[in-house]
Coordinates of N, CA, C and O in Angstrom, one line a residue:
M1 N 59.0 109.6 -74.1 CA 57.5 109.7 -74.1 C 57.2 111.5 -73.9 O 57.2 112.2 -73.9
S2 N 56.3 110.9 -75.0 CA 55.5 112.6 -75.7 C 54.3 112.5 -74.5 O 53.5 111.9 -73.4
P3 N 54.3 113.8 -74.5 CA 52.8 114.2 -73.4 C 52.0 114.2 -73.5 O 51.3 114.5 -74.6
T4 N 51.0 113.9 -72.6 CA 49.8 113.6 -73.0 C 49.2 115.2 -73.6 O 49.6 116.4 -73.4
K5 N 47.7 115.0 -74.1 CA 47.4 116.1 -74.8 C 46.8 116.8 -74.0 O 46.9 118.4 -74.4
H6 N 46.7 116.5 -72.3 CA 46.2 117.6 -71.3 C 47.5 118.4 -71.0 O 47.7 119.5 -70.5
E7 N 48.6 117.8 -70.7 CA 49.6 117.9 -70.6 C 50.5 119.4 -72.0 O 50.6 120.4 -71.2
S8 N 50.1 119.2 -72.5 CA 50.6 119.5 -73.7 C 49.7 121.2 -74.2 O 50.6 121.9 -74.4
H9 N 48.6 120.4 -73.7 CA 47.7 121.9 -73.4 C 47.2 123.0 -72.2 O 47.8 124.1 -72.4
R10 N 48.5 122.9 -71.2 CA 48.6 122.7 -69.9 C 49.6 123.3 -70.3 O 49.5 125.3 -70.0
H11 N 50.5 123.6 -71.3 CA 51.4 124.3 -71.5 C 51.5 125.6 -72.2 O 52.4 126.6 -72.1
S12 N 50.6 126.0 -72.6 CA 50.3 126.7 -74.1 C 49.2 128.5 -72.7 O 48.5 127.6 -72.7
T13 N 50.2 129.3 -73.1 CA 49.4 130.3 -72.1 C 49.5 131.4 -73.3 O 50.1 131.6 -73.7
T14 N 48.2 131.9 -72.9 CA 47.9 132.8 -73.8 C 47.9 134.4 -73.1 O 47.3 134.1 -72.1
V15 N 48.8 135.2 -73.4 CA 48.5 136.6 -72.9 C 48.4 137.3 -73.4 O 48.8 138.0 -74.8
T16 N 47.5 138.6 -73.4 CA 46.9 139.3 -74.1 C 46.6 141.0 -73.3 O 46.3 141.3 -72.6
L17 N 47.6 142.1 -74.0 CA 47.9 143.2 -73.5 C 46.8 144.2 -74.2 O 47.3 144.5 -75.6
T18 N 46.4 144.7 -73.3 CA 45.2 146.1 -74.1 C 46.3 147.3 -73.7 O 46.3 148.0 -72.1
L19 N 46.8 148.5 -74.0 CA 47.4 148.9 -73.3 C 47.0 150.6 -75.0 O 46.1 150.8 -76.0
P20 N 47.2 151.9 -73.7 CA 46.5 152.7 -74.9 C 47.1 153.4 -75.3 O 48.4 153.0 -75.9
D21 N 46.6 154.5 -76.5 CA 47.4 155.2 -77.6 C 47.6 155.9 -77.2 O 48.9 156.7 -77.7
A22 N 47.4 156.5 -76.2 CA 47.8 157.6 -75.9 C 49.0 158.0 -75.5 O 49.7 157.3 -74.5
E23 N 49.8 159.1 -75.2 CA 51.4 159.3 -75.1 C 51.6 160.3 -73.6 O 52.4 160.6 -73.1
D24 N 50.7 159.6 -72.6 CA 50.7 159.9 -71.1 C 51.8 159.4 -70.9 O 52.2 158.6 -71.0
K25 N 52.0 160.0 -69.4 CA 53.1 160.0 -68.5 C 52.9 158.0 -67.5 O 53.5 157.2 -67.9
T26 N 51.7 158.2 -67.2 CA 51.0 157.9 -67.0 C 50.2 156.3 -67.1 O 49.6 157.2 -68.0
R27 N 49.6 155.2 -67.4 CA 49.5 154.8 -68.4 C 48.1 153.7 -68.0 O 49.0 153.1 -67.3
D28 N 47.2 153.2 -68.1 CA 46.2 151.9 -67.6 C 46.2 151.7 -68.8 O 46.3 151.5 -70.2
G29 N 45.6 149.9 -67.9 CA 46.4 149.0 -69.1 C 45.3 147.5 -69.1 O 45.5 147.6 -67.6
T30 N 45.6 146.7 -69.8 CA 44.6 145.3 -68.7 C 45.0 144.8 -69.5 O 46.0 145.0 -70.7
I31 N 46.1 143.3 -68.5 CA 46.2 141.7 -69.3 C 45.0 140.7 -68.7 O 44.5 140.7 -67.9
L32 N 45.1 139.6 -69.9 CA 44.7 138.7 -69.6 C 45.4 138.3 -69.7 O 46.4 136.8 -70.7
V33 N 45.3 137.1 -69.3 CA 46.5 135.6 -69.1 C 45.4 134.3 -68.8 O 44.4 134.9 -68.6
Q34 N 45.8 133.7 -70.3 CA 44.7 132.0 -70.3 C 45.5 130.8 -70.3 O 46.4 131.2 -71.3
R35 N 44.6 129.8 -69.9 CA 46.1 128.1 -69.6 C 44.2 127.9 -70.5 O 44.6 127.7 -68.5
G36 N 44.5 127.4 -70.8 CA 43.1 126.5 -70.5 C 41.8 126.6 -70.4 O 42.0 127.9 -71.4
E37 N 41.2 126.5 -69.5 CA 39.8 127.0 -69.5 C 39.9 128.0 -68.5 O 38.5 128.8 -68.2
L38 N 41.0 128.4 -67.8 CA 41.4 129.4 -66.7 C 42.0 130.2 -67.2 O 42.6 130.2 -68.6
A39 N 41.2 131.4 -67.0 CA 41.9 132.7 -67.1 C 42.3 133.8 -65.4 O 41.0 133.7 -65.4
R40 N 42.7 134.7 -66.2 CA 43.0 136.2 -65.0 C 43.1 137.3 -66.0 O 43.3 137.6 -66.8
I41 N 41.7 138.7 -65.8 CA 42.4 139.6 -66.4 C 42.5 140.5 -65.2 O 42.0 140.2 -64.2
H42 N 43.6 141.4 -65.3 CA 43.8 142.7 -64.3 C 44.0 143.7 -64.5 O 44.4 143.7 -66.2
Q43 N 43.9 145.0 -64.4 CA 43.8 146.3 -64.7 C 45.4 146.9 -64.0 O 45.3 146.6 -62.7
F44 N 45.5 148.0 -65.1 CA 47.4 147.6 -63.8 C 47.5 149.4 -64.6 O 46.8 149.6 -65.3
T45 N 48.8 149.6 -64.1 CA 49.2 151.3 -64.5 C 50.9 150.7 -64.5 O 51.0 150.4 -63.3
Y46 N 51.1 151.5 -65.2 CA 52.3 151.6 -66.0 C 53.0 153.2 -66.5 O 52.1 153.8 -67.2
S47 N 54.2 152.9 -66.6 CA 55.1 154.4 -66.2 C 56.4 154.7 -67.9 O 56.2 155.2 -68.6
H48 N 56.4 153.2 -67.6 CA 57.2 153.0 -68.8 C 57.2 151.6 -69.4 O 56.6 151.4 -69.2
I49 N 57.6 151.6 -70.5 CA 57.6 150.0 -71.5 C 58.2 149.1 -70.3 O 57.4 147.5 -70.5
G50 N 59.3 149.9 -69.6 CA 59.8 148.1 -69.5 C 59.2 147.6 -68.0 O 59.6 146.6 -67.6
D51 N 58.4 148.9 -67.4 CA 57.6 148.1 -66.3 C 57.0 146.6 -66.7 O 56.1 145.9 -66.2
L52 N 55.9 146.4 -68.3 CA 55.1 145.5 -68.2 C 55.6 143.8 -68.5 O 55.0 143.2 -68.2
S53 N 56.8 144.0 -68.4 CA 57.6 142.4 -67.9 C 57.5 142.4 -67.1 O 57.0 141.0 -66.1
E54 N 57.1 143.0 -65.6 CA 57.2 142.9 -64.2 C 55.3 142.9 -64.6 O 54.9 141.9 -64.1
V55 N 54.4 143.4 -64.8 CA 53.2 143.0 -65.0 C 53.0 141.5 -65.5 O 51.9 141.2 -65.1
I56 N 53.6 141.5 -66.4 CA 53.4 140.0 -67.4 C 53.4 139.2 -65.5 O 52.9 138.0 -66.6
A57 N 54.7 139.0 -65.7 CA 55.6 137.7 -64.8 C 54.4 137.7 -63.6 O 54.5 136.9 -63.0
E58 N 53.9 139.5 -62.9 CA 52.6 138.7 -61.9 C 51.5 138.3 -62.2 O 50.7 138.2 -61.6
A59 N 51.4 138.5 -63.3 CA 50.2 137.8 -64.4 C 50.1 136.8 -64.4 O 49.0 135.7 -63.9
L60 N 51.2 135.9 -64.4 CA 51.3 134.1 -64.9 C 51.8 134.0 -63.7 O 50.7 132.4 -62.9
I61 N 52.2 134.6 -62.5 CA 52.2 133.8 -60.6 C 50.3 134.5 -60.8 O 50.4 132.8 -59.4
A62 N 49.9 134.8 -60.6 CA 48.0 135.0 -60.4 C 47.4 133.9 -61.0 O 46.6 132.9 -60.1
L63 N 47.9 133.8 -62.4 CA 47.2 132.3 -63.2 C 47.2 131.0 -62.5 O 46.8 130.4 -62.5
D64 N 48.6 131.4 -62.4 CA 49.0 130.0 -61.6 C 48.6 129.5 -59.9 O 48.0 128.5 -59.3
A65 N 48.1 130.9 -59.3 CA 47.5 130.2 -58.1 C 45.7 129.9 -58.1 O 45.5 129.1 -57.4
V66 N 45.5 130.9 -59.2 CA 44.5 130.6 -59.8 C 44.0 128.6 -59.9 O 42.8 127.9 -60.0
E67 N 45.7 128.3 -60.9 CA 45.7 126.8 -61.2 C 45.5 125.6 -60.0 O 44.7 124.8 -60.6
A68 N 46.4 126.0 -58.5 CA 46.4 125.3 -57.9 C 45.5 125.2 -57.2 O 44.8 124.2 -57.0
D69 N 44.6 126.5 -57.1 CA 43.0 126.4 -56.8 C 42.3 126.6 -57.0 O 41.4 128.1 -56.8
P70 N 41.3 126.2 -58.4 CA 40.4 126.8 -59.1 C 39.0 127.3 -58.7 O 39.2 126.1 -57.8
P71 N 38.7 127.9 -59.0 CA 37.1 127.9 -58.7 C 36.3 127.1 -58.9 O 36.7 126.5 -60.1
V72 N 35.0 127.1 -58.4 CA 33.9 125.4 -58.6 C 33.0 126.1 -58.9 O 32.1 127.4 -57.9
I73 N 32.5 126.3 -59.7 CA 31.8 127.4 -60.7 C 30.8 126.1 -60.8 O 30.1 125.2 -61.8
P74 N 28.9 126.5 -60.0 CA 28.3 125.2 -59.7 C 27.4 125.4 -61.4 O 27.3 126.3 -62.0
E75 N 26.8 124.3 -61.5 CA 26.3 124.3 -62.6 C 24.9 125.1 -62.8 O 24.6 125.3 -61.4
A76 N 24.2 125.2 -63.5 CA 23.1 125.8 -63.8 C 22.0 125.3 -64.0 O 22.0 124.6 -64.5
P77 N 21.1 125.5 -63.1 CA 19.7 124.8 -63.0 C 19.1 124.9 -64.1 O 19.3 125.5 -64.8
A78 N 18.8 123.5 -64.7 CA 17.8 123.0 -66.0 C 16.6 123.8 -66.0 O 16.1 124.0 -64.8
A79 N 16.5 124.6 -67.5 CA 15.4 125.4 -67.2 C 14.1 124.1 -67.3 O 14.1 122.9 -67.7
P80 N 12.8 125.0 -66.2 CA 12.2 123.5 -66.0 C 12.0 123.4 -67.9 O 11.3 125.2 -68.7
L81 N 11.0 122.2 -67.9 CA 10.0 122.0 -69.0 C 9.0 122.8 -69.0 O 8.1 122.8 -67.9
V82 N 8.2 123.8 -70.0 CA 6.7 124.6 -70.0 C 6.0 123.9 -71.1 O 6.4 123.6 -72.4
S83 N 5.2 123.8 -70.8 CA 3.7 123.0 -72.1 C 4.0 124.4 -73.4 O 3.9 125.3 -72.8
K84 N 3.6 123.7 -74.4 CA 3.2 124.9 -75.1 C 2.1 125.9 -75.3 O 2.7 127.1 -75.7
R85 N 1.7 125.4 -74.8 CA 0.1 126.2 -74.2 C 0.7 127.7 -73.0 O 0.4 128.6 -73.1
A86 N 1.5 126.9 -72.2 CA 2.5 128.1 -71.0 C 3.4 129.0 -71.9 O 3.8 129.9 -71.2
A87 N 3.8 128.0 -73.0 CA 5.2 129.0 -73.4 C 4.8 130.5 -74.2 O 5.2 131.2 -74.8
K88 N 3.1 130.2 -74.8 CA 2.2 131.5 -75.7 C 2.5 133.3 -74.6 O 2.2 132.5 -73.4
P89 N 3.1 133.9 -75.4 CA 3.4 135.3 -74.7 C 2.3 135.5 -74.2 O 0.8 135.6 -74.9
A90 N 1.6 136.2 -73.0 CA 0.5 136.4 -72.7 C -0.3 138.1 -73.6 O -0.7 138.5 -73.4
S91 N 1.5 138.9 -74.2 CA 1.3 140.2 -74.7 C 0.7 139.9 -76.6 O 0.9 140.4 -77.1
T92 N 0.3 138.2 -76.5 CA -0.2 138.1 -77.8 C -0.9 138.7 -78.7 O -2.0 139.1 -77.6
P93 N -1.2 139.7 -79.9 CA -1.9 140.2 -80.1 C -3.4 140.0 -80.6 O -3.0 139.0 -80.9
T94 N -4.5 140.7 -79.8 CA -5.2 140.4 -80.7 C -5.7 139.6 -82.2 O -5.3 140.5 -82.8
P95 N -6.6 138.8 -82.4 CA -6.9 138.2 -83.5 C -7.6 139.5 -84.7 O -7.7 139.4 -85.5
S96 N -8.2 140.5 -83.9 CA -8.3 141.6 -84.2 C -7.6 142.3 -85.8 O -8.0 143.1 -86.5
E97 N -6.9 142.8 -84.7 CA -5.2 143.2 -85.2 C -4.6 142.4 -85.6 O -3.9 141.7 -85.5
P98 N -4.5 142.9 -87.1 CA -3.5 142.3 -87.7 C -1.7 142.3 -87.6 O -1.4 143.2 -87.2
T99 N -0.9 141.3 -88.0 CA 0.0 140.8 -87.6 C 1.5 140.9 -88.7 O 0.6 140.6 -89.7
V100 N 2.2 141.3 -88.6 CA 3.7 140.8 -89.4 C 4.6 140.0 -88.4 O 5.1 139.9 -87.3
D101 N 4.8 139.3 -89.3 CA 5.7 138.1 -89.2 C 7.0 138.7 -88.8 O 8.0 139.0 -89.9
V102 N 8.1 139.1 -87.5 CA 9.6 139.6 -87.7 C 10.3 138.2 -87.3 O 10.4 137.6 -86.5
P103 N 11.4 137.8 -88.9 CA 12.1 136.7 -88.2 C 13.1 137.5 -87.7 O 13.5 138.4 -87.3
L104 N 13.3 136.3 -86.5 CA 14.8 137.0 -85.9 C 15.6 136.0 -86.1 O 15.2 134.6 -86.7
R105 N 16.8 136.1 -85.4 CA 17.9 134.7 -85.4 C 17.1 133.3 -85.2 O 17.4 132.4 -86.1
K106 N 16.4 133.1 -84.1 CA 15.9 132.2 -83.6 C 14.1 132.1 -83.8 O 13.7 132.6 -82.4
G107 N 13.5 132.2 -85.0 CA 12.2 132.5 -84.8 C 11.6 133.0 -85.7 O 12.6 133.9 -86.5
T108 N 10.4 133.7 -85.7 CA 9.5 134.7 -85.5 C 8.8 135.5 -84.0 O 8.6 134.9 -83.3
K109 N 8.6 136.7 -84.5 CA 7.5 136.9 -83.7 C 6.5 138.2 -84.4 O 6.9 138.8 -85.5
A110 N 5.5 137.8 -84.0 CA 4.7 138.0 -84.5 C 4.5 139.6 -83.7 O 3.9 139.7 -82.4
V111 N 4.4 140.6 -84.8 CA 4.0 142.2 -84.7 C 3.1 142.8 -84.7 O 2.8 143.0 -85.9
R112 N 1.9 143.7 -84.2 CA 1.1 144.6 -84.7 C 1.3 145.6 -85.8 O 2.5 146.1 -85.3
I113 N 1.0 145.4 -86.6 CA 1.5 146.3 -88.0 C 1.1 147.8 -86.9 O 1.7 148.3 -87.8
S114 N 0.2 147.7 -86.0 CA 0.6 149.7 -85.4 C 1.7 149.9 -84.6 O 1.6 150.7 -84.3
H115 N 2.5 148.7 -85.1 CA 3.3 149.2 -83.8 C 4.7 148.9 -84.7 O 5.9 149.5 -84.2
L116 N 4.5 149.2 -86.2 CA 5.9 149.5 -87.0 C 5.4 149.8 -88.1 O 4.5 149.3 -89.1
K117 N 5.9 150.9 -88.5 CA 5.8 152.2 -89.5 C 6.8 152.9 -90.2 O 7.8 152.4 -89.4
I118 N 6.5 153.1 -91.4 CA 7.3 154.2 -92.2 C 7.1 155.2 -91.9 O 5.8 155.3 -92.1
T119 N 7.7 156.5 -91.6 CA 7.1 158.0 -91.8 C 7.8 158.6 -92.8 O 6.8 159.7 -92.9
A120 N 8.7 158.2 -93.2 CA 9.5 159.0 -94.9 C 10.4 157.8 -95.4 O 10.1 156.4 -95.4
G121 N 10.5 158.6 -96.3 CA 11.7 158.1 -97.9 C 10.7 157.2 -98.4 O 9.1 157.2 -98.3
D122 N 11.2 156.2 -98.8 CA 10.7 155.2 -99.4 C 9.2 154.6 -98.8 O 9.9 154.1 -97.8
T123 N 8.5 154.2 -99.3 CA 7.1 153.2 -97.9 C 6.6 152.5 -99.6 O 5.9 151.7 -99.2
D124 N 8.0 151.8 -100.6 CA 7.6 150.5 -101.5 C 7.4 149.4 -100.3 O 7.7 149.8 -99.6
A125 N 7.0 147.7 -101.4 CA 7.0 146.6 -100.7 C 8.4 146.7 -100.4 O 8.7 146.0 -98.9
A126 N 9.8 147.1 -100.9 CA 10.9 146.7 -100.8 C 11.4 147.4 -99.3 O 12.1 146.8 -98.7
A127 N 11.3 148.1 -99.1 CA 11.0 149.4 -97.9 C 10.6 148.7 -96.7 O 11.1 148.2 -95.2
Y128 N 9.1 148.1 -97.0 CA 8.4 148.0 -95.6 C 9.2 145.9 -95.5 O 9.6 146.0 -94.0
R129 N 9.9 145.2 -96.6 CA 10.5 144.4 -96.1 C 11.7 144.6 -95.3 O 12.4 143.9 -94.3
Q130 N 12.5 145.3 -95.7 CA 13.6 145.8 -95.0 C 13.3 146.4 -93.7 O 14.1 145.7 -92.6
A131 N 12.7 147.2 -93.1 CA 12.2 147.5 -92.2 C 11.6 146.1 -91.1 O 12.1 146.3 -90.3
V132 N 10.9 145.3 -91.1 CA 10.6 144.3 -91.3 C 12.0 143.5 -90.8 O 11.9 143.0 -89.6
L133 N 12.9 143.1 -91.4 CA 13.7 142.6 -91.4 C 14.8 143.7 -90.0 O 15.7 142.8 -89.7
L134 N 15.2 144.7 -90.5 CA 15.6 145.7 -88.7 C 15.1 145.8 -88.2 O 15.6 145.7 -87.0
A135 N 14.4 145.5 -88.2 CA 13.2 145.1 -86.7 C 13.5 144.2 -85.5 O 13.8 143.8 -84.2
G136 N 13.9 143.0 -86.9 CA 14.3 141.6 -86.1 C 15.5 141.7 -85.4 O 16.3 141.2 -84.4
R137 N 16.5 142.6 -85.7 CA 17.3 142.9 -85.8 C 17.3 143.7 -84.3 O 18.1 143.3 -83.4
L138 N 16.7 144.7 -84.5 CA 16.5 145.5 -82.9 C 16.2 144.0 -81.4 O 16.3 144.5 -81.3
I139 N 15.1 143.6 -81.9 CA 14.9 143.0 -81.5 C 15.5 141.8 -80.6 O 16.3 141.4 -79.2
D140 N 16.4 140.8 -81.7 CA 17.4 139.9 -81.6 C 18.8 141.1 -80.8 O 19.5 140.4 -79.9
G141 N 18.9 142.3 -80.6 CA 20.4 142.8 -80.3 C 19.3 143.7 -79.0 O 19.6 144.2 -78.2
K142 N 18.2 142.7 -78.4 CA 17.2 143.7 -77.0 C 16.9 144.9 -76.7 O 17.2 145.3 -75.9
L143 N 17.2 146.0 -77.9 CA 16.6 147.0 -77.8 C 15.3 147.3 -78.0 O 14.7 148.3 -77.6
W144 N 14.6 146.0 -78.7 CA 13.6 146.1 -78.6 C 12.2 145.5 -78.8 O 12.9 144.2 -79.1
D145 N 11.5 145.3 -77.7 CA 10.6 143.9 -77.4 C 9.5 143.9 -78.2 O 8.8 142.5 -77.9
G146 N 9.3 144.3 -79.5 CA 8.2 144.0 -80.4 C 7.0 144.9 -80.3 O 5.7 144.6 -80.8
E147 N 6.5 145.2 -78.3 CA 5.2 145.6 -78.3 C 5.2 147.4 -77.9 O 4.4 147.3 -78.0
T148 N 5.7 147.8 -78.0 CA 6.4 149.2 -78.3 C 5.9 149.9 -79.5 O 7.0 149.6 -80.1
P149 N 5.5 150.5 -79.4 CA 5.3 151.6 -81.4 C 6.9 152.2 -81.8 O 6.9 152.7 -80.6
I150 N 7.4 152.0 -83.0 CA 7.8 152.5 -83.1 C 7.8 152.8 -84.8 O 7.2 152.2 -85.4
R151 N 8.6 153.6 -85.2 CA 8.6 154.2 -86.4 C 10.0 155.0 -87.2 O 10.8 155.1 -86.5
F152 N 10.0 154.2 -88.4 CA 11.8 154.0 -88.9 C 11.2 155.5 -89.9 O 10.2 156.0 -90.8
E153 N 12.4 156.2 -90.2 CA 12.7 157.7 -90.6 C 13.1 157.4 -91.6 O 12.8 158.1 -93.2
D154 N 14.4 156.3 -91.7 CA 14.8 155.8 -93.1 C 15.5 154.9 -93.4 O 16.4 154.7 -92.3
V155 N 14.9 154.3 -93.6 CA 14.9 152.4 -93.5 C 16.4 152.6 -94.3 O 16.8 151.6 -93.7
P156 N 16.9 152.7 -95.9 CA 17.8 152.7 -96.3 C 19.5 153.0 -94.9 O 20.4 152.0 -94.9
G157 N 18.9 154.7 -94.3 CA 20.6 154.5 -93.3 C 19.9 154.1 -92.3 O 21.3 154.0 -91.5
V158 N 19.0 153.4 -91.9 CA 19.1 152.5 -90.2 C 19.8 151.3 -90.9 O 20.6 150.4 -89.8
A159 N 19.4 150.7 -91.9 CA 20.1 149.9 -92.3 C 21.7 149.5 -92.8 O 21.9 148.7 -92.4
R160 N 22.3 151.0 -93.0 CA 23.7 151.6 -93.0 C 24.2 151.4 -92.1 O 25.9 150.9 -91.3
K161 N 23.2 152.5 -90.9 CA 23.8 151.9 -89.4 C 24.1 151.0 -89.1 O 24.9 150.3 -88.1
M162 N 23.1 149.5 -89.2 CA 23.3 148.7 -88.6 C 24.0 146.8 -89.3 O 25.0 146.2 -88.9
K163 N 24.5 147.8 -90.4 CA 24.9 146.4 -91.1 C 26.3 145.6 -90.5 O 26.6 144.4 -91.1
Y164 N 27.3 146.3 -89.7 CA 27.9 145.5 -89.9 C 28.2 145.1 -88.3 O 29.0 144.8 -87.7
L165 N 26.9 146.3 -87.5 CA 26.3 145.9 -86.0 C 26.4 144.0 -85.8 O 25.3 143.2 -86.4
T166 N 27.2 143.1 -84.7 CA 26.5 142.2 -84.0 C 25.0 142.0 -83.0 O 25.4 143.4 -82.4
D167 N 25.0 141.8 -82.5 CA 23.4 141.6 -81.5 C 24.2 141.9 -80.2 O 23.2 142.8 -79.9
G168 N 25.4 141.8 -79.8 CA 26.5 142.0 -78.6 C 26.4 143.6 -79.1 O 26.5 144.3 -77.6
D169 N 27.0 144.6 -80.1 CA 26.9 146.0 -80.4 C 25.6 146.6 -79.8 O 25.5 148.0 -79.8
F170 N 24.5 145.7 -80.3 CA 23.6 146.6 -79.9 C 23.2 147.5 -78.7 O 22.6 147.9 -77.9
A171 N 24.3 146.5 -77.6 CA 24.0 146.8 -76.2 C 24.3 148.0 -76.0 O 24.5 149.2 -74.9
L172 N 25.5 149.1 -77.0 CA 26.6 150.0 -76.8 C 25.1 151.5 -77.7 O 25.5 152.7 -77.7
F173 N 24.3 151.0 -78.3 CA 23.2 152.1 -78.8 C 21.6 152.0 -77.4 O 21.4 150.7 -76.8
K174 N 20.6 152.7 -78.1 CA 19.4 153.4 -77.3 C 18.8 153.0 -78.6 O 18.9 152.8 -79.7
L175 N 17.5 152.3 -78.6 CA 16.2 152.1 -79.8 C 16.0 153.6 -80.1 O 16.0 153.9 -81.3
E176 N 16.4 154.7 -79.7 CA 16.5 156.2 -80.4 C 17.2 156.6 -81.5 O 17.1 157.3 -82.0
D177 N 18.1 155.6 -81.2 CA 19.7 155.7 -82.3 C 19.4 155.4 -83.8 O 19.8 155.9 -84.5
F178 N 17.8 154.5 -83.5 CA 17.8 154.2 -85.3 C 16.3 154.0 -85.7 O 16.1 154.1 -86.6
V179 N 15.4 154.2 -84.1 CA 14.2 154.5 -85.1 C 13.3 155.6 -83.6 O 14.0 155.8 -83.0
Q180 N 12.2 155.9 -84.1 CA 11.4 156.4 -83.1 C 10.3 156.2 -82.6 O 9.8 154.9 -83.0
I181 N 10.9 156.2 -81.2 CA 9.8 155.8 -80.1 C 8.0 156.6 -80.0 O 8.2 157.8 -80.1
G182 N 6.9 155.2 -79.9 CA 5.5 156.2 -79.0 C 4.9 156.2 -79.8 O 4.8 156.1 -81.1
G183 N 3.6 157.3 -79.7 CA 2.7 157.4 -79.7 C 3.2 158.4 -81.5 O 4.4 159.1 -81.3
F184 N 2.5 157.9 -83.1 CA 2.4 158.9 -83.9 C 1.9 160.0 -84.0 O 0.8 160.1 -83.7
P185 N 2.4 161.0 -85.1 CA 1.7 162.6 -85.1 C 0.2 162.0 -86.5 O 1.2 160.7 -87.0
T186 N -0.7 162.9 -86.1 CA -1.2 162.2 -87.3 C -1.8 163.3 -88.3 O -1.7 163.3 -89.2
D187 N -0.8 164.5 -87.8 CA -1.4 165.8 -89.1 C -0.3 166.0 -90.0 O -0.7 166.3 -91.2
T188 N 1.0 165.7 -89.8 CA 2.0 165.5 -90.8 C 2.5 164.1 -91.4 O 3.5 163.9 -91.9
Q189 N 2.2 163.6 -90.3 CA 2.4 161.9 -91.4 C 2.2 161.2 -92.3 O 1.1 161.1 -92.5
T190 N 3.0 160.6 -92.9 CA 2.8 159.9 -94.3 C 3.0 158.6 -94.2 O 4.1 158.4 -94.6
D191 N 2.8 158.0 -93.4 CA 2.9 156.9 -92.9 C 2.6 155.6 -94.1 O 2.0 155.7 -94.5
A192 N 3.5 154.4 -94.0 CA 2.5 153.7 -94.1 C 2.8 152.0 -93.5 O 3.6 151.8 -93.1
L193 N 1.8 151.4 -93.2 CA 1.8 150.1 -92.0 C 2.6 149.2 -92.8 O 2.4 148.6 -94.1
L194 N 3.1 148.3 -92.2 CA 3.6 147.5 -92.9 C 2.8 145.7 -92.3 O 1.9 145.6 -91.9

């Protein structure tokens, strides 16, 4: 009799060891053991490679204990339905100030033109479009809210910095790593509004 899908999946175990590159005598590592939907992560210290078999055995025993009594995670409450009128953000730009639609991963955001500037380098239409796209990446990465004034000093340079970053990678940075924030100088500014 062949095993059922659940039984065969139960036997596949994934063990991920993360070890340091350093040549220290005492080393710290992390082990992740996963079987099905359950997993256990554990940090450990070892001094010899031979210690790793004991670490793996202990991690598998701990995962067996989790499987024997899995945690009960309650379902997240459903988000209340919000009418379209209530969903409109309170900080929507006033009709008197022009906005630019910044494309996001999901939808767009209207940003005041005065909050998005280029102060150096190329100020042509292509640079404007690229700055608007980069601003969307900053919003998706949760570094910028679209409400604080920012300025790009070097649009192509910022594009190179962001090229291989995912939205989650932005948590490793500050907004100031990509743009300048706040009030804009008026005496030496060679800005171009988007």
